[in-house]
């Protein structure tokens, strides 16, 4: 049982018990997970648990009767429930709490019912009916209950099954019997109650001699054994699905009555089996029940042959009542087993796989009785033929022909194109699913392989390739499960190999994954240099002002100018401008299938206007059947990794640009550059941080994990293994790149924002240094060594100085910026250091408490000389001294660093 399932069940139980407050569901979930056993205990102790509950119960007969009824219906998880109840009987404290809780809930329900129930006036005393009217009403109700009610319930059941099957087979109407088949009772080989032969009885049988009584009773028994009322033995009307009972002439001799009562159960069983055969022969009950009814009809024909032979002896005067019992006695056991199976199938409303499970359990239970087991095996083999025909088509061809919804695998109408569009689409999981109630007990262990085998072949068939399993053989039911288990294993191995070869070789899955890695994981260095050079100005614009066709054209140019031109799948690469920034996208993905999902979906795309750099991402066109592996969920994870890496690369380029502009500015104003040592040091620290983070993600996370993925894909044996390895690769990359932890990502995003704001500030300061240099440069008349300047040179100098004066006039605060430059740089330094210390503290916690050992490598890269470790220790010591007089600080939690509100430019 999954953790989500345990969490759901615990919460539901608490809500049913109306438990409020306390420790909450988390404590109970932890206890359940710690006390789970790796093996099943209920199958061993179910019998002893049943006995224990019966001893504890005030009405053990009712409990055992209810248990047998549920068992006959093949109820799932019945034994685990009984085992749990037996454990509750030993816990007095829990029993007392449950009794008190039940009493309180009953009082609340009664109070609610009393408040919502309208008041009615009591009937007048004069409205009482007489005893005669009451007796007539009872007779009318009895006739209605025994008459058309059974037929109405059967008709209602058939209608429900018919509607369900027609809904599934929307394009094809299933056949039905005409109404007159059910309206003519004489077509059924069962008793016609109310029109028996007993009406012409003139002489009570007790007035006849014993020999005459025996002869008359033998004749009546021969009639009763084939479903016809006799003169002195008549069938009673049925009430619901009860067993048939008979009424004997009360004047019959006691010795003869005793022998007659021994024979009558055969007639009752015959009546049950006949009704079952007629009912289950309707189209609505499915092919398995049709086959079972046909097998029973064959056995009933043998019973009729036996009665015919007995009738021949009776006409010759050679059949006494004792001989009749002697000849009928062997058939008693057979008819009883058939009637028992028919009743169990009726009670459980079994169809398809559930019918086969019931028959299989009967066959196993009759292990000590060879004749009974042989009979059940005959019925199970006959009933399993249509089921195994559906199974063979599924595991050998990948097709399902199941018009009556009997097979364990159910097909759902889903579009495979949606797998490329919807992140939450589960085409592979939901196109074909296993329906647990339809799984036969003898195929329970192989259900997953049966599902996978047909799914593999179905994928290849939908691609236009005809597949037929070369090891196909007829599947026949046997108690030795190994026979058909081997067939399913062979079909599974063939289907796995066919689909895997088709994807890996025919569709070049590994080559497509390498192509995605080249672009989304920045494996193609020269391509990104060309691309970022070409699109730098375009991506600085707000996202609403960017023309996607222009970006597509620049992408095409960058692909053709770099070594990516050799990639055969480069035309599948597309550009996408996302409506959210990376953190919002991550939170939306993490909120899927949680309570916050609805709020995240209906939230505004973003409160801030995104730039092209923040919204930019790649997309990739994937066609069927590769979309099974590279689906929208996988592409979204690739996009989150790409946006993370791409923004880091952008910040690195900005910092490198600051370095270049600083070098150029020194030439214009060397005296001003002397006071920029602090800014240059901070720039280098930022550059060191960004480059080390990129180096960690590229060479310690992505590359090693990719090599593991390639190795696993080459050794994979089926497509589910490929899906698992690919998903594990993406999950590992996201986790180690700090993209699954919103707290780390927020701190990291703030660090990147501080770096971007610092680069903007440095660019403005560098520009002012250049302007100062321009204005302070001596005139050409005094500074040239090549003689007097020309008119063109003088005009250029005047234009340059005029532009500098104009820029200074527009930015009147430039002197103040220069004057407070050192203070500004110190603020950036403090903000960057605070966020970096916060990040290192959080990484330290996650690397120790959460066993994320990969995070330790980031710490060693960013704090290679222990500089930040000393500052963290000093900061922690100072804070502990301040907090000590008030309250002790919790151990192990990261100390929150001061936050600086920053936004990316």
Coordinates of C-alpha atoms in Angstrom, one line a residue, residues 104-575:
X104 CA -22.5 9.4 20.2
X105 CA -22.8 9.2 16.5
X106 CA -26.2 7.5 16.8
X107 CA -27.4 10.2 19.1
X108 CA -26.2 12.9 16.7
X109 CA -27.9 11.1 13.8
X110 CA -31.2 10.8 15.7
X111 CA -31.1 14.4 16.6
X112 CA -30.5 15.4 13.0
X113 CA -33.3 13.2 11.8
X114 CA -35.7 14.6 14.4
X115 CA -34.9 18.1 13.4
X116 CA -35.3 17.5 9.7
X117 CA -38.4 15.2 9.8
X118 CA -41.8 16.9 9.4
X119 CA -44.5 16.2 11.8
X120 CA -47.5 14.2 10.7
X121 CA -50.9 13.8 12.3
X122 CA -51.7 10.5 13.9
X123 CA -54.3 8.4 12.2
X124 CA -57.8 8.5 13.7
X125 CA -58.8 5.6 15.9
X126 CA -61.7 4.8 13.5
X127 CA -59.2 4.0 10.7
X128 CA -58.2 0.6 12.1
X129 CA -58.7 -2.4 9.8
X130 CA -60.4 -5.6 10.7
X131 CA -58.6 -9.0 11.0
X132 CA -60.3 -10.2 7.8
X133 CA -59.1 -7.2 5.8
X134 CA -55.6 -7.7 7.3
X135 CA -55.6 -11.4 6.2
X136 CA -56.6 -10.4 2.7
X137 CA -53.9 -7.8 2.5
X138 CA -51.3 -10.3 3.7
X139 CA -52.4 -12.7 0.9
X140 CA -52.2 -10.1 -1.7
X141 CA -48.8 -9.0 -0.6
X142 CA -47.6 -12.6 -0.5
X143 CA -48.8 -13.3 -4.1
X144 CA -47.1 -10.1 -5.3
X145 CA -43.9 -11.1 -3.6
X146 CA -43.8 -14.6 -4.9
X147 CA -45.0 -13.7 -8.4
X148 CA -43.7 -11.0 -10.7
X149 CA -41.1 -9.7 -8.2
X150 CA -38.5 -12.2 -9.2
X151 CA -39.1 -11.6 -12.9
X152 CA -39.0 -7.9 -12.4
X153 CA -35.6 -8.1 -10.5
X154 CA -34.2 -10.3 -13.3
X155 CA -35.4 -7.9 -15.9
X156 CA -33.9 -5.0 -14.0
X157 CA -30.6 -6.8 -13.7
X158 CA -30.6 -7.6 -17.5
X159 CA -31.4 -4.0 -18.3
X160 CA -28.6 -2.6 -16.1
X161 CA -26.1 -5.0 -17.7
X162 CA -27.4 -4.2 -21.2
X163 CA -27.1 -0.4 -20.6
X164 CA -23.5 -0.8 -19.3
X165 CA -22.5 -2.9 -22.2
X166 CA -24.1 -0.7 -24.8
X167 CA -22.4 2.3 -23.2
X168 CA -19.1 0.7 -23.6
X169 CA -19.8 -0.5 -27.1
X170 CA -21.2 2.8 -28.3
X171 CA -20.9 2.0 -32.0
X172 CA -22.3 -1.5 -31.8
X173 CA -25.6 -2.7 -30.3
X174 CA -25.4 -6.1 -28.6
X175 CA -28.1 -8.7 -29.4
X176 CA -30.9 -9.4 -27.0
X177 CA -33.6 -12.1 -26.8
X178 CA -37.1 -11.1 -27.8
X179 CA -39.5 -10.3 -24.9
X180 CA -41.7 -13.4 -25.5
X181 CA -38.7 -15.6 -24.4
X182 CA -39.2 -14.3 -20.8
X183 CA -43.0 -14.0 -20.9
X184 CA -43.7 -17.7 -21.6
X185 CA -43.0 -19.7 -18.5
X186 CA -43.6 -23.0 -20.3
X187 CA -40.4 -22.6 -22.2
X188 CA -38.4 -23.0 -19.0
X189 CA -37.8 -26.5 -17.8
X190 CA -38.8 -25.6 -14.2
X191 CA -42.0 -26.2 -12.2
X192 CA -45.1 -24.2 -13.1
X193 CA -46.4 -23.3 -9.7
X194 CA -50.2 -22.9 -9.4
X195 CA -51.1 -25.3 -12.3
X196 CA -49.9 -28.6 -11.0
X197 CA -51.4 -32.0 -11.6
X198 CA -52.6 -32.3 -8.0
X199 CA -55.9 -30.7 -8.8
X200 CA -57.3 -34.0 -10.2
X201 CA -56.5 -36.0 -7.1
X202 CA -59.7 -37.9 -6.1
X203 CA -58.5 -40.3 -3.5
X204 CA -56.1 -39.4 -0.6
X205 CA -53.0 -41.5 -1.0
X206 CA -53.2 -42.6 2.7
X207 CA -56.3 -44.6 1.8
X208 CA -54.4 -46.8 -0.7
X209 CA -52.5 -49.9 0.1
X210 CA -48.7 -49.5 0.7
X211 CA -47.9 -51.1 -2.7
X212 CA -50.2 -48.7 -4.5
X213 CA -48.8 -45.8 -2.4
X214 CA -45.3 -46.7 -3.4
X215 CA -46.2 -47.1 -7.1
X216 CA -48.0 -43.7 -7.1
X217 CA -45.1 -42.0 -5.4
X218 CA -42.5 -43.5 -7.8
X219 CA -44.5 -42.1 -10.7
X220 CA -44.7 -38.7 -9.0
X221 CA -41.0 -38.7 -8.3
X222 CA -40.1 -39.3 -11.9
X223 CA -42.2 -36.3 -12.8
X224 CA -40.7 -34.2 -10.1
X225 CA -37.1 -35.1 -11.1
X226 CA -37.7 -33.4 -14.5
X227 CA -39.5 -30.3 -13.2
X228 CA -43.1 -31.3 -13.3
X229 CA -45.6 -31.4 -10.4
X230 CA -47.0 -34.8 -9.4
X231 CA -50.4 -35.7 -8.0
X232 CA -49.2 -36.1 -4.4
X233 CA -45.9 -34.2 -4.6
X234 CA -46.1 -30.5 -5.6
X235 CA -43.5 -27.7 -5.7
X236 CA -44.0 -24.7 -3.5
X237 CA -43.8 -21.2 -5.0
X238 CA -40.3 -19.6 -4.8
X239 CA -39.7 -16.5 -2.6
X240 CA -36.7 -14.7 -4.1
X241 CA -33.7 -16.9 -4.7
X242 CA -34.4 -19.6 -2.1
X243 CA -34.1 -23.3 -2.8
X244 CA -37.1 -25.1 -4.1
X245 CA -39.3 -26.9 -1.4
X246 CA -42.0 -29.5 -2.0
X247 CA -45.4 -30.3 -0.4
X248 CA -46.2 -34.0 0.3
X249 CA -49.7 -35.4 0.8
X250 CA -50.0 -35.5 4.7
X251 CA -51.6 -38.9 4.6
X252 CA -48.6 -40.6 3.0
X253 CA -47.1 -43.5 4.9
X254 CA -44.1 -42.5 7.1
X255 CA -41.7 -45.1 5.8
X256 CA -42.4 -44.0 2.2
X257 CA -42.2 -40.4 3.2
X258 CA -38.7 -40.9 4.6
X259 CA -37.4 -42.3 1.3
X260 CA -39.2 -39.6 -0.7
X261 CA -37.5 -36.9 1.4
X262 CA -34.1 -38.4 0.4
X263 CA -34.9 -38.1 -3.3
X264 CA -36.5 -34.7 -3.3
X265 CA -33.2 -32.7 -2.8
X266 CA -32.2 -34.0 -6.3
X267 CA -35.3 -32.4 -7.7
X268 CA -34.7 -29.2 -5.8
X269 CA -31.1 -29.0 -7.1
X270 CA -32.4 -29.7 -10.6
X271 CA -34.8 -26.8 -10.3
X272 CA -32.0 -24.5 -9.2
X273 CA -29.7 -25.5 -12.0
X274 CA -32.4 -25.3 -14.6
X275 CA -33.4 -21.8 -13.6
X276 CA -29.7 -20.8 -13.6
X277 CA -29.2 -22.2 -17.1
X278 CA -32.2 -20.3 -18.5
X279 CA -31.2 -17.1 -16.8
X280 CA -27.5 -17.1 -17.6
X281 CA -28.2 -18.0 -21.2
X282 CA -29.2 -14.4 -21.9
X283 CA -26.7 -12.3 -23.8
X284 CA -26.3 -9.8 -21.0
X285 CA -24.5 -12.2 -18.7
X286 CA -21.4 -12.6 -20.8
X287 CA -19.7 -15.4 -22.6
X288 CA -18.2 -17.0 -19.5
X289 CA -21.6 -17.6 -18.0
X290 CA -22.9 -18.7 -21.4
X291 CA -20.1 -21.4 -21.4
X292 CA -20.8 -22.4 -17.8
X293 CA -24.6 -22.7 -18.6
X294 CA -23.8 -24.8 -21.7
X295 CA -21.6 -27.2 -19.6
X296 CA -24.3 -27.5 -17.0
X297 CA -26.9 -28.1 -19.7
X298 CA -24.7 -31.1 -20.9
X299 CA -24.8 -32.5 -17.4
X300 CA -28.5 -31.9 -17.0
X301 CA -29.1 -33.9 -20.2
X302 CA -27.3 -36.8 -18.6
X303 CA -29.6 -36.5 -15.7
X304 CA -32.7 -36.5 -18.0
X305 CA -31.3 -39.6 -19.7
X306 CA -31.1 -41.3 -16.3
X307 CA -34.7 -40.3 -15.5
X308 CA -35.8 -41.7 -18.9
X309 CA -34.1 -45.0 -18.2
X310 CA -35.8 -45.1 -14.8
X311 CA -39.1 -44.4 -16.4
X312 CA -38.6 -47.4 -18.8
X313 CA -38.0 -49.6 -15.7
X314 CA -41.1 -48.2 -14.1
X315 CA -43.3 -49.0 -17.1
X316 CA -41.9 -52.6 -17.0
X317 CA -42.8 -52.8 -13.3
X318 CA -39.2 -53.2 -12.3
X319 CA -38.7 -50.0 -10.4
X320 CA -39.4 -49.8 -6.7
X321 CA -38.9 -46.8 -4.5
X322 CA -35.8 -48.4 -3.0
X323 CA -34.4 -49.0 -6.4
X324 CA -35.2 -45.5 -7.5
X325 CA -33.2 -44.2 -4.5
X326 CA -30.3 -46.6 -5.3
X327 CA -30.1 -45.3 -9.0
X328 CA -30.6 -41.6 -8.1
X329 CA -28.1 -41.6 -5.2
X330 CA -24.9 -41.2 -7.3
X331 CA -26.5 -38.2 -9.1
X332 CA -27.4 -36.5 -5.8
X333 CA -23.8 -35.3 -5.2
X334 CA -23.4 -34.0 -8.7
X335 CA -26.7 -32.1 -8.7
X336 CA -25.9 -30.6 -5.3
X337 CA -22.6 -29.3 -6.5
X338 CA -24.1 -27.8 -9.6
X339 CA -26.9 -26.2 -7.5
X340 CA -24.3 -24.8 -5.0
X341 CA -22.2 -23.3 -7.8
X342 CA -25.3 -21.8 -9.5
X343 CA -26.5 -20.3 -6.2
X344 CA -23.0 -18.8 -5.5
X345 CA -22.8 -17.2 -8.9
X346 CA -26.2 -15.8 -8.5
X347 CA -25.6 -14.4 -5.0
X348 CA -22.2 -12.9 -6.1
X349 CA -23.6 -11.6 -9.4
X350 CA -20.5 -13.0 -10.9
X351 CA -19.5 -12.2 -14.5
X352 CA -16.4 -13.1 -16.4
X353 CA -13.3 -13.3 -14.3
X354 CA -15.2 -13.4 -11.0
X355 CA -17.1 -16.5 -12.2
X356 CA -13.8 -18.2 -13.0
X357 CA -12.4 -17.3 -9.6
X358 CA -15.3 -18.9 -7.9
X359 CA -15.0 -22.0 -10.0
X360 CA -11.3 -22.2 -9.4
X361 CA -11.7 -21.9 -5.6
X362 CA -14.3 -24.7 -5.7
X363 CA -11.9 -26.9 -7.6
X364 CA -9.1 -26.3 -5.1
X365 CA -11.4 -26.8 -2.1
X366 CA -12.5 -30.2 -3.4
X367 CA -8.9 -31.5 -3.4
X368 CA -9.8 -34.5 -1.2
X369 CA -12.8 -35.4 -3.2
X370 CA -11.7 -36.6 -6.6
X371 CA -15.1 -36.9 -8.2
X372 CA -16.3 -33.5 -7.0
X373 CA -12.9 -32.0 -8.1
X374 CA -13.2 -33.6 -11.5
X375 CA -16.7 -32.1 -12.0
X376 CA -15.5 -28.6 -11.0
X377 CA -12.5 -28.9 -13.3
X378 CA -14.8 -29.8 -16.2
X379 CA -17.0 -26.8 -15.5
X380 CA -14.0 -24.5 -15.1
X381 CA -12.4 -25.6 -18.3
X382 CA -15.6 -25.1 -20.2
X383 CA -16.3 -21.7 -18.7
X384 CA -12.7 -20.5 -19.2
X385 CA -12.6 -21.2 -23.0
X386 CA -14.1 -17.8 -24.1
X387 CA -12.1 -16.0 -21.4
X388 CA -8.8 -17.6 -22.7
X389 CA -9.8 -16.7 -26.3
X390 CA -9.9 -13.0 -25.3
X391 CA -6.6 -13.5 -23.4
X392 CA -4.9 -15.1 -26.4
X393 CA -5.9 -12.2 -28.7
X394 CA -4.6 -9.8 -26.1
X395 CA -1.2 -11.4 -25.4
X396 CA -0.5 -12.6 -28.9
X397 CA -1.9 -9.7 -31.0
X398 CA -2.5 -6.8 -28.7
X399 CA -6.2 -6.5 -29.4
X400 CA -9.2 -6.8 -27.1
X401 CA -12.6 -8.2 -28.2
X402 CA -14.6 -8.0 -25.0
X403 CA -18.2 -6.9 -25.7
X404 CA -19.6 -8.0 -22.3
X405 CA -16.9 -6.4 -20.1
X406 CA -15.6 -9.7 -18.7
X407 CA -11.8 -9.5 -19.4
X408 CA -9.4 -8.3 -16.7
X409 CA -8.0 -5.6 -19.0
X410 CA -10.3 -2.7 -19.8
X411 CA -9.8 -0.3 -22.8
X412 CA -10.5 3.5 -22.4
X413 CA -11.0 5.9 -25.3
X414 CA -8.1 8.3 -25.0
X415 CA -6.3 10.3 -27.6
X416 CA -2.6 9.5 -27.9
X417 CA -2.0 13.0 -29.3
X418 CA -2.9 14.5 -25.9
X419 CA 0.2 13.0 -24.3
X420 CA 2.3 15.7 -26.1
X421 CA 0.1 18.5 -24.8
X422 CA -1.0 17.8 -21.2
X423 CA 1.5 17.5 -18.4
X424 CA -0.9 15.5 -16.3
X425 CA -1.9 13.1 -19.1
X426 CA -1.6 9.4 -18.3
X427 CA -2.1 7.8 -21.6
X428 CA 0.3 4.9 -20.9
X429 CA -1.2 4.3 -17.5
X430 CA -4.9 4.8 -18.3
X431 CA -5.4 3.7 -22.0
X432 CA -5.5 0.1 -20.7
X433 CA -6.1 -0.7 -17.1
X434 CA -6.6 -3.8 -15.0
X435 CA -10.0 -4.2 -13.3
X436 CA -9.3 -6.2 -10.1
X437 CA -12.8 -7.9 -9.7
X438 CA -12.4 -9.4 -13.2
X439 CA -9.1 -11.0 -12.5
X440 CA -9.4 -14.8 -12.1
X441 CA -7.8 -16.1 -9.0
X442 CA -5.4 -18.3 -10.9
X443 CA -4.1 -15.3 -13.0
X444 CA -3.8 -12.9 -10.0
X445 CA 0.0 -13.1 -10.0
X446 CA 0.3 -12.6 -13.7
X447 CA -2.1 -9.7 -14.1
X448 CA 0.6 -7.1 -14.4
X449 CA 2.4 -9.1 -17.1
X450 CA -0.8 -9.8 -19.0
X451 CA -1.5 -6.0 -19.1
X452 CA 2.0 -5.1 -20.2
X453 CA 2.2 -7.8 -22.9
X454 CA -0.9 -6.5 -24.7
X455 CA 0.1 -2.9 -24.2
X456 CA 3.5 -3.5 -25.8
X457 CA 2.0 -5.2 -28.9
X458 CA -0.8 -2.7 -29.1
X459 CA 1.8 0.2 -29.4
X460 CA 3.5 -1.6 -32.3
X461 CA 0.2 -2.4 -34.0
X462 CA -1.0 1.2 -33.7
X463 CA 2.2 2.2 -35.6
X464 CA 0.9 0.2 -38.6
X465 CA 3.1 -2.9 -38.0
X466 CA 1.3 -6.3 -37.9
X467 CA 2.6 -8.5 -35.0
X468 CA 1.8 -12.1 -34.2
X469 CA 3.6 -14.0 -31.4
X470 CA 5.6 -16.9 -33.0
X471 CA 5.3 -18.9 -29.7
X472 CA 1.5 -18.6 -29.6
X473 CA -0.3 -21.7 -28.3
X474 CA -3.7 -22.4 -27.0
X475 CA -4.1 -21.6 -23.3
X476 CA -6.0 -24.3 -21.4
X477 CA -7.1 -24.1 -17.8
X478 CA -5.4 -26.5 -15.4
X479 CA -4.8 -26.6 -11.6
X480 CA -1.1 -26.6 -12.5
X481 CA -0.7 -22.9 -13.0
X482 CA 2.8 -23.3 -14.5
X483 CA 1.4 -24.4 -17.8
X484 CA -0.3 -21.1 -18.8
X485 CA 2.2 -19.1 -16.7
X486 CA 4.9 -20.2 -19.1
X487 CA 2.8 -19.2 -22.1
X488 CA 2.2 -15.8 -20.6
X489 CA 6.0 -15.4 -19.8
X490 CA 6.9 -16.3 -23.4
X491 CA 4.4 -13.9 -24.8
X492 CA 5.6 -11.2 -22.5
X493 CA 9.3 -11.7 -23.4
X494 CA 8.4 -11.5 -27.1
X495 CA 6.3 -8.4 -26.8
X496 CA 9.0 -6.7 -24.7
X497 CA 11.6 -7.4 -27.2
X498 CA 9.5 -6.3 -30.2
X499 CA 8.6 -3.0 -28.7
X500 CA 12.0 -2.3 -27.3
X501 CA 13.7 -3.0 -30.6
X502 CA 11.1 -0.9 -32.4
X503 CA 11.7 2.1 -30.2
X504 CA 15.5 1.8 -29.8
X505 CA 16.4 0.9 -33.4
X506 CA 13.4 1.7 -35.6
X507 CA 12.5 5.0 -33.9
X508 CA 16.1 5.8 -32.6
X509 CA 15.0 6.6 -29.1
X510 CA 18.6 7.0 -27.8
X511 CA 19.5 9.4 -30.6
X512 CA 16.4 11.6 -29.8
X513 CA 17.4 11.6 -26.1
X514 CA 20.9 12.7 -27.1
X515 CA 19.4 15.5 -29.2
X516 CA 17.3 16.7 -26.3
X517 CA 20.4 16.6 -24.0
X518 CA 22.3 18.7 -26.6
X519 CA 19.8 21.5 -26.4
X520 CA 18.0 21.3 -23.1
X521 CA 21.0 20.4 -20.9
X522 CA 23.4 22.7 -22.8
X523 CA 25.6 20.0 -24.1
X524 CA 26.3 22.0 -27.3
X525 CA 28.5 24.8 -26.2
X526 CA 29.2 26.7 -29.4
X527 CA 25.5 26.6 -30.4
X528 CA 24.6 28.5 -27.2
X529 CA 27.3 31.1 -27.7
X530 CA 26.0 31.8 -31.2
X531 CA 22.4 31.7 -30.1
X532 CA 22.9 34.0 -27.1
X533 CA 24.9 36.5 -29.1
X534 CA 22.2 36.6 -31.7
X535 CA 19.2 36.9 -29.4
X536 CA 20.7 39.0 -26.6
X537 CA 19.0 42.2 -27.6
X538 CA 15.7 40.5 -28.4
X539 CA 15.5 38.7 -25.1
X540 CA 16.0 41.9 -23.1
X541 CA 12.6 43.1 -24.2
X542 CA 9.4 42.4 -22.2
X543 CA 7.8 39.1 -23.2
X544 CA 4.8 40.8 -24.8
X545 CA 7.1 42.8 -27.2
X546 CA 9.0 39.8 -28.5
X547 CA 8.2 38.4 -31.9
X548 CA 8.4 34.6 -31.8
X549 CA 8.9 34.3 -35.6
X550 CA 12.1 36.4 -35.2
X551 CA 13.3 34.2 -32.4
X552 CA 12.6 31.1 -34.5
X553 CA 14.6 32.6 -37.4
X554 CA 17.6 33.4 -35.1
X555 CA 17.4 29.9 -33.7
X556 CA 17.5 28.5 -37.2
X557 CA 20.6 30.7 -38.0
X558 CA 22.4 29.6 -34.8
X559 CA 21.7 25.9 -35.6
X560 CA 23.1 26.3 -39.1
X561 CA 26.2 28.2 -37.9
X562 CA 27.3 25.7 -35.2
X563 CA 28.2 22.1 -35.0
X564 CA 24.5 21.4 -34.2
X565 CA 24.0 21.5 -37.9
X566 CA 25.0 17.8 -38.0
X567 CA 22.1 16.8 -35.7
X568 CA 19.5 15.0 -37.8
X569 CA 16.7 16.0 -35.3
X570 CA 17.5 19.7 -35.1
X571 CA 14.3 20.6 -36.9
X572 CA 12.3 19.2 -34.0
X573 CA 13.6 22.0 -31.7
X574 CA 11.1 24.8 -31.1
X575 CA 11.0 28.0 -29.0

